[in-house]
């Protein structure tokens, strides 16, 4: 099967997951780029950032039109992650490939376990009680994760915005796209040299398919139980994480 067809299929799956779940689909992009398209872990994280940025900005526009983006609060949250994202992006290019693979596998497993846990009511701070220090710390951690591993971090950003900043779910999903886009752009800014080696003939179709797949994912989410979608995705993600961890250790 040609690289173009694989890129289109992988991009569609990533976009479908993003559109259906509101986050987490980008966690599939890195393993798809490594194991299906032959990218090195370092190149895959850079390429994933390009895909995440383009897809997130497109989705951000759609959410902004429906008023689901809290611009001021989201900008403050994102600002805390810009420097960590840039620093982690620089560090990622210097880390051994097995370390990057193992770290990514650990984060993927964490995301899967979080999705499989029984839903519990979020404990939110009362209005006006948001702690700026805690919000800044959460934003910085998310930025570092984005820069190091090339993931958008939507599976962490959404619950963080709900519990730390007391956002309702729709606003958290929309605002997380602002945070993800800012962090991904900050990390890409430090990878100017490495983006020169990215295979745009593969990344272009991958990104286009992801954007289109995200719209199909939204329609799928309206027809299928959200819990079923989330658990199916989590099981697949656990399998991917286990495979990547074994690969890193052998």
CSV table of C-alpha atoms in Angstrom, one decimal:
chain,number,residue,atom,x,y,z
A,1,UNK,CA,0.0,0.0,0.0
A,2,UNK,CA,1.4,3.4,-1.0
A,3,UNK,CA,2.4,6.0,1.6
A,4,UNK,CA,-0.2,8.4,0.2
A,5,UNK,CA,-3.1,5.9,0.8
A,6,UNK,CA,-1.8,5.1,4.3
A,7,UNK,CA,-1.5,8.8,5.1
A,8,UNK,CA,-5.1,9.4,4.0
A,9,UNK,CA,-6.4,6.4,6.0
A,10,UNK,CA,-4.4,7.4,9.1
A,11,UNK,CA,-5.4,11.0,8.8
A,12,UNK,CA,-9.1,10.1,8.5
A,13,UNK,CA,-8.9,7.9,11.7
A,14,UNK,CA,-7.1,10.7,13.6
A,15,UNK,CA,-9.6,13.3,12.5
A,16,UNK,CA,-12.6,11.0,13.2
A,17,UNK,CA,-11.4,10.4,16.8
A,18,UNK,CA,-10.8,14.2,17.3
A,19,UNK,CA,-14.2,15.1,16.0
A,20,UNK,CA,-16.1,12.4,17.9
A,21,UNK,CA,-14.3,12.7,21.3
A,22,UNK,CA,-13.2,16.4,21.3
A,23,UNK,CA,-9.6,15.3,22.0
A,24,UNK,CA,-7.2,12.4,22.1
A,25,UNK,CA,-7.1,11.8,18.3
A,26,UNK,CA,-3.7,13.4,18.0
A,27,UNK,CA,-2.3,10.6,20.3
A,28,UNK,CA,-2.8,8.3,17.4
A,29,UNK,CA,-0.9,10.5,14.9
A,30,UNK,CA,2.6,9.8,16.3
A,31,UNK,CA,2.4,6.0,16.3
A,32,UNK,CA,0.7,6.1,12.8
A,33,UNK,CA,3.6,8.2,11.5
A,34,UNK,CA,6.2,5.9,13.0
A,35,UNK,CA,4.8,2.5,12.3
A,36,UNK,CA,2.8,3.0,9.2
A,37,UNK,CA,4.7,5.8,7.4
A,38,UNK,CA,8.3,5.1,8.6
A,39,UNK,CA,9.0,8.4,10.4
A,40,UNK,CA,11.6,8.4,13.2
A,41,UNK,CA,10.1,9.3,16.6
A,42,UNK,CA,11.7,12.8,16.5
A,43,UNK,CA,10.4,13.5,13.0
A,44,UNK,CA,7.0,12.0,13.9
A,45,UNK,CA,6.6,14.4,16.9
A,46,UNK,CA,7.4,17.4,14.6
A,47,UNK,CA,5.0,16.2,11.9
A,48,UNK,CA,2.3,15.5,14.5
A,49,UNK,CA,2.6,19.1,15.7
A,50,UNK,CA,1.9,20.3,12.2
A,51,UNK,CA,-1.1,18.1,11.9
A,52,UNK,CA,-2.4,19.1,15.4
A,53,UNK,CA,-1.9,22.8,14.7
A,54,UNK,CA,-3.8,22.7,11.4
A,55,UNK,CA,-6.6,20.5,12.7
A,56,UNK,CA,-7.0,22.4,16.0
A,57,UNK,CA,-7.1,25.8,14.3
A,58,UNK,CA,-9.8,24.6,11.9
A,59,UNK,CA,-11.9,23.2,14.8
A,60,UNK,CA,-11.2,26.4,16.9
A,61,UNK,CA,-12.8,28.4,14.1
A,62,UNK,CA,-15.9,26.2,14.1
A,63,UNK,CA,-16.2,26.5,17.9
A,64,UNK,CA,-15.6,30.2,17.9
A,65,UNK,CA,-18.6,30.7,15.6
A,66,UNK,CA,-20.9,29.0,18.1
A,67,UNK,CA,-19.5,31.0,21.0
A,68,UNK,CA,-17.8,28.1,22.8
A,69,UNK,CA,-14.4,29.8,23.2
A,70,UNK,CA,-13.5,31.8,26.3
A,71,UNK,CA,-10.8,33.9,24.7
A,72,UNK,CA,-9.4,35.8,27.7
A,73,UNK,CA,-9.2,32.9,30.2
A,74,UNK,CA,-8.0,30.6,27.4
A,75,UNK,CA,-5.2,33.0,26.4
A,76,UNK,CA,-4.0,33.3,30.0
A,77,UNK,CA,-4.0,29.5,30.4
A,78,UNK,CA,-2.2,29.1,27.1
A,79,UNK,CA,0.4,31.8,27.9
A,80,UNK,CA,1.6,29.8,30.8
A,81,UNK,CA,2.4,26.9,28.5
A,82,UNK,CA,4.2,28.8,25.7
A,83,UNK,CA,7.8,28.8,27.2
A,84,UNK,CA,7.6,25.2,28.5
A,85,UNK,CA,6.3,24.1,25.0
A,86,UNK,CA,9.2,25.9,23.3
A,87,UNK,CA,11.8,24.5,25.8
A,88,UNK,CA,10.4,21.0,25.5
A,89,UNK,CA,10.4,21.2,21.8
A,90,UNK,CA,14.1,22.0,21.8
A,91,UNK,CA,14.8,19.2,24.2
A,92,UNK,CA,12.9,16.6,22.2
A,93,UNK,CA,15.3,16.8,19.3
A,94,UNK,CA,18.2,15.9,21.7
A,95,UNK,CA,16.6,12.9,23.4
A,96,UNK,CA,17.3,9.3,22.3
A,97,UNK,CA,14.6,7.9,20.2
A,98,UNK,CA,13.7,5.0,22.6
A,99,UNK,CA,13.2,7.5,25.4
A,100,UNK,CA,10.8,9.5,23.3
A,101,UNK,CA,8.9,6.4,22.3
A,102,UNK,CA,8.7,5.1,25.9
A,103,UNK,CA,7.5,8.5,27.1
A,104,UNK,CA,4.9,8.7,24.4
A,105,UNK,CA,3.7,5.2,25.3
A,106,UNK,CA,3.3,6.2,28.9
A,107,UNK,CA,1.3,9.2,28.1
A,108,UNK,CA,-0.9,7.3,25.7
A,109,UNK,CA,-1.5,4.6,28.4
A,110,UNK,CA,-2.4,7.4,30.9
A,111,UNK,CA,-4.9,8.9,28.4
A,112,UNK,CA,-6.5,5.4,27.9
A,113,UNK,CA,-6.8,4.6,31.6
A,114,UNK,CA,-8.4,8.1,32.2
A,115,UNK,CA,-10.9,7.4,29.5
A,116,UNK,CA,-11.8,4.0,30.9
A,117,UNK,CA,-12.4,5.2,34.4
A,118,UNK,CA,-16.1,5.4,35.4
A,119,UNK,CA,-17.4,9.0,34.9
A,120,UNK,CA,-17.5,11.1,38.1
A,121,UNK,CA,-18.9,14.5,38.7
A,122,UNK,CA,-16.1,17.0,38.4
A,123,UNK,CA,-15.3,18.9,41.6
A,124,UNK,CA,-15.3,22.5,40.4
A,125,UNK,CA,-14.2,25.6,42.3
A,126,UNK,CA,-16.9,28.1,43.0
A,127,UNK,CA,-17.1,31.1,40.7
A,128,UNK,CA,-14.3,33.6,41.5
A,129,UNK,CA,-12.3,31.0,43.4
A,130,UNK,CA,-10.0,29.9,40.6
A,131,UNK,CA,-6.4,29.8,41.8
A,132,UNK,CA,-4.1,31.6,39.2
A,133,UNK,CA,-1.1,29.7,40.5
A,134,UNK,CA,-2.7,26.3,39.9
A,135,UNK,CA,-4.1,27.4,36.5
A,136,UNK,CA,-0.6,28.5,35.5
A,137,UNK,CA,1.0,25.3,36.7
A,138,UNK,CA,-1.5,23.2,34.8
A,139,UNK,CA,-1.0,25.3,31.6
A,140,UNK,CA,2.8,25.0,31.9
A,141,UNK,CA,2.6,21.2,32.3
A,142,UNK,CA,0.3,20.9,29.3
A,143,UNK,CA,2.7,23.1,27.2
A,144,UNK,CA,5.7,20.9,28.1
A,145,UNK,CA,3.8,17.8,27.2
A,146,UNK,CA,2.8,19.3,23.8
A,147,UNK,CA,6.3,20.4,23.0
A,148,UNK,CA,8.0,17.2,24.0
A,149,UNK,CA,5.8,14.6,22.6
A,150,UNK,CA,4.0,16.4,19.8
A,151,UNK,CA,0.5,15.7,21.1
A,152,UNK,CA,-2.2,18.4,21.5
A,153,UNK,CA,-3.1,17.3,25.0
A,154,UNK,CA,-6.8,17.7,24.5
A,155,UNK,CA,-7.4,14.7,26.7
A,156,UNK,CA,-5.7,16.7,29.6
A,157,UNK,CA,-6.7,20.2,28.6
A,158,UNK,CA,-10.5,19.6,28.7
A,159,UNK,CA,-10.6,18.2,32.3
A,160,UNK,CA,-8.1,20.8,33.4
A,161,UNK,CA,-10.3,23.6,32.2
A,162,UNK,CA,-13.3,22.0,33.8
A,163,UNK,CA,-11.8,21.4,37.2
A,164,UNK,CA,-9.3,24.3,37.5
A,165,UNK,CA,-11.2,27.1,35.7
A,166,UNK,CA,-14.7,25.8,36.3
A,167,UNK,CA,-15.7,25.8,32.6
A,168,UNK,CA,-18.8,24.0,31.4
A,169,UNK,CA,-17.9,21.1,29.1
A,170,UNK,CA,-18.7,22.8,25.7
A,171,UNK,CA,-16.6,25.9,26.7
A,172,UNK,CA,-13.8,23.6,27.9
A,173,UNK,CA,-13.7,21.8,24.6
A,174,UNK,CA,-13.7,25.0,22.5
A,175,UNK,CA,-11.2,26.8,24.7
A,176,UNK,CA,-8.9,23.8,24.8
A,177,UNK,CA,-8.5,24.1,21.1
A,178,UNK,CA,-7.1,27.6,21.6
A,179,UNK,CA,-4.6,26.3,24.2
A,180,UNK,CA,-3.6,23.4,22.0
A,181,UNK,CA,-3.1,25.6,19.0
A,182,UNK,CA,-0.9,28.1,20.9
A,183,UNK,CA,1.2,25.4,22.5
A,184,UNK,CA,1.7,23.5,19.2
A,185,UNK,CA,2.7,26.7,17.4
A,186,UNK,CA,5.2,27.6,20.2
A,187,UNK,CA,6.8,24.2,19.9
A,188,UNK,CA,6.9,24.3,16.1
A,189,UNK,CA,8.7,27.7,16.4
A,190,UNK,CA,11.7,26.0,18.0
A,191,UNK,CA,11.8,23.2,15.4
A,192,UNK,CA,12.4,25.3,12.3
A,193,UNK,CA,15.4,23.3,11.3
A,194,UNK,CA,13.7,20.0,11.8
A,195,UNK,CA,10.6,20.9,9.8
A,196,UNK,CA,12.8,21.3,6.7
A,197,UNK,CA,13.1,17.5,6.6
A,198,UNK,CA,9.4,16.8,6.9
A,199,UNK,CA,7.9,14.9,4.0
A,200,UNK,CA,5.2,17.3,3.0
A,201,UNK,CA,3.9,14.9,0.3
A,202,UNK,CA,2.8,12.7,3.2
A,203,UNK,CA,1.9,15.3,5.8
A,204,UNK,CA,-0.3,17.4,3.5
A,205,UNK,CA,-2.7,14.5,2.7
A,206,UNK,CA,-2.6,13.3,6.3
A,207,UNK,CA,-3.6,16.8,7.5
A,208,UNK,CA,-6.3,17.2,4.9
A,209,UNK,CA,-7.8,13.9,5.7
A,210,UNK,CA,-7.7,14.6,9.5
A,211,UNK,CA,-9.6,17.9,9.0
A,212,UNK,CA,-12.3,16.2,6.9
A,213,UNK,CA,-12.4,13.3,9.3
A,214,UNK,CA,-13.1,15.6,12.2
A,215,UNK,CA,-16.4,16.8,10.6
A,216,UNK,CA,-17.4,13.1,10.1
A,217,UNK,CA,-16.5,12.5,13.8
A,218,UNK,CA,-18.9,15.2,14.9
A,219,UNK,CA,-21.7,13.6,13.0
A,220,UNK,CA,-20.8,10.1,14.4
A,221,UNK,CA,-20.8,11.5,18.0
A,222,UNK,CA,-24.4,12.6,17.4
A,223,UNK,CA,-25.5,9.0,16.5
A,224,UNK,CA,-23.4,6.8,18.8
A,225,UNK,CA,-23.1,6.7,22.6
A,226,UNK,CA,-20.2,8.9,23.7
A,227,UNK,CA,-19.3,6.3,26.4
A,228,UNK,CA,-19.1,3.6,23.8
A,229,UNK,CA,-16.9,5.7,21.5
A,230,UNK,CA,-14.6,6.7,24.4
A,231,UNK,CA,-14.1,3.2,25.6
A,232,UNK,CA,-13.5,1.8,22.2
A,233,UNK,CA,-10.9,4.4,21.5
A,234,UNK,CA,-9.3,3.8,25.0
A,235,UNK,CA,-8.9,0.1,24.3
A,236,UNK,CA,-7.3,0.8,21.0
A,237,UNK,CA,-5.0,3.3,22.6
A,238,UNK,CA,-3.9,0.9,25.3
A,239,UNK,CA,-2.9,-1.6,22.6
A,240,UNK,CA,-0.9,1.1,20.8
A,241,UNK,CA,0.8,2.1,24.0
A,242,UNK,CA,1.7,-1.5,24.9
A,243,UNK,CA,3.2,-2.1,21.4
A,244,UNK,CA,5.2,1.1,21.5
A,245,UNK,CA,6.5,0.3,25.0
A,246,UNK,CA,7.7,-3.1,23.9
A,247,UNK,CA,9.3,-1.6,20.8
A,248,UNK,CA,11.2,0.9,23.0
A,249,UNK,CA,12.5,-1.7,25.4
A,250,UNK,CA,13.6,-4.2,22.8
